[in-house]
Amino acid sequence: MARIRIPDGPEEELHRLWMMNPELTAPASAFSAAVYNHSKLPVRLRELLRMRIAQINHCGV
């Protein structure tokens, strides 16, 4: 659930969020691809770190 107001619509929340600022979509996608496809960390460790960061930030895991 986003903490900012995003437009209503039938699309997924993430899609509607990126539609608010489409020029950031390509750079954010490239960053995500770099993190997931070129990481030096093993997948299990990376996901464990993501879960711990979410826990520290009081996000649902």
CSV table of C-alpha atoms in Angstrom, one decimal:
chain,number,residue,atom,x,y,z
A,1,MET,CA,0.0,0.0,0.0
A,2,ALA,CA,1.5,3.3,-1.1
A,3,ARG,CA,1.9,6.1,1.5
A,4,ILE,CA,1.3,8.8,-1.1
A,5,ARG,CA,-1.8,9.5,-3.1
A,6,ILE,CA,-1.8,7.8,-6.5
A,7,PRO,CA,-4.5,8.0,-9.1
A,8,ASP,CA,-7.3,5.4,-9.0
A,9,GLY,CA,-7.6,2.9,-11.8
A,10,PRO,CA,-7.9,-0.7,-12.8
A,11,GLU,CA,-4.1,-1.2,-13.2
A,12,GLU,CA,-1.8,-2.5,-10.4
A,13,GLU,CA,-0.8,0.1,-7.9
A,14,LEU,CA,2.8,0.0,-8.9
A,15,HIS,CA,1.9,0.6,-12.6
A,16,ARG,CA,-0.3,3.6,-11.6
A,17,LEU,CA,2.6,5.0,-9.5
A,18,TRP,CA,5.1,4.9,-12.4
A,19,MET,CA,2.5,6.5,-14.7
A,20,MET,CA,2.8,9.6,-12.4
A,21,ASN,CA,6.4,10.1,-13.5
A,22,PRO,CA,7.1,8.0,-16.6
A,23,GLU,CA,10.5,9.5,-17.3
A,24,LEU,CA,11.8,7.7,-14.2
A,25,THR,CA,10.5,4.3,-15.4
A,26,ALA,CA,13.5,3.4,-17.6
A,27,PRO,CA,16.2,4.4,-15.1
A,28,ALA,CA,14.4,2.7,-12.2
A,29,SER,CA,14.0,-0.5,-14.3
A,30,ALA,CA,17.8,-0.4,-15.2
A,31,PHE,CA,18.7,0.0,-11.5
A,32,SER,CA,16.4,-2.9,-10.6
A,33,ALA,CA,17.9,-5.1,-13.3
A,34,ALA,CA,21.4,-4.3,-12.1
A,35,VAL,CA,20.5,-5.2,-8.5
A,36,TYR,CA,18.9,-8.5,-9.5
A,37,ASN,CA,21.0,-9.6,-12.5
A,38,HIS,CA,24.5,-8.4,-11.6
A,39,SER,CA,24.6,-8.7,-7.8
A,40,LYS,CA,27.7,-10.2,-6.2
A,41,LEU,CA,25.5,-11.4,-3.3
A,42,PRO,CA,23.9,-14.9,-3.3
A,43,VAL,CA,20.2,-14.7,-3.9
A,44,ARG,CA,19.3,-16.1,-0.4
A,45,LEU,CA,21.5,-13.5,1.3
A,46,ARG,CA,20.1,-10.6,-0.8
A,47,GLU,CA,16.5,-11.6,0.0
A,48,LEU,CA,17.4,-12.0,3.7
A,49,LEU,CA,18.8,-8.5,3.7
A,50,ARG,CA,15.7,-7.1,2.0
A,51,MET,CA,13.5,-8.8,4.7
A,52,ARG,CA,15.7,-7.3,7.5
A,53,ILE,CA,15.5,-3.8,5.9
A,54,ALA,CA,11.8,-4.1,5.7
A,55,GLN,CA,11.6,-5.2,9.3
A,56,ILE,CA,13.8,-2.2,10.5
A,57,ASN,CA,11.5,0.1,8.5
A,58,HIS,CA,8.3,-1.5,10.0
A,59,CYS,CA,7.2,-2.7,6.6
A,60,GLY,CA,5.2,-5.9,6.1
A,61,VAL,CA,7.3,-8.7,4.8
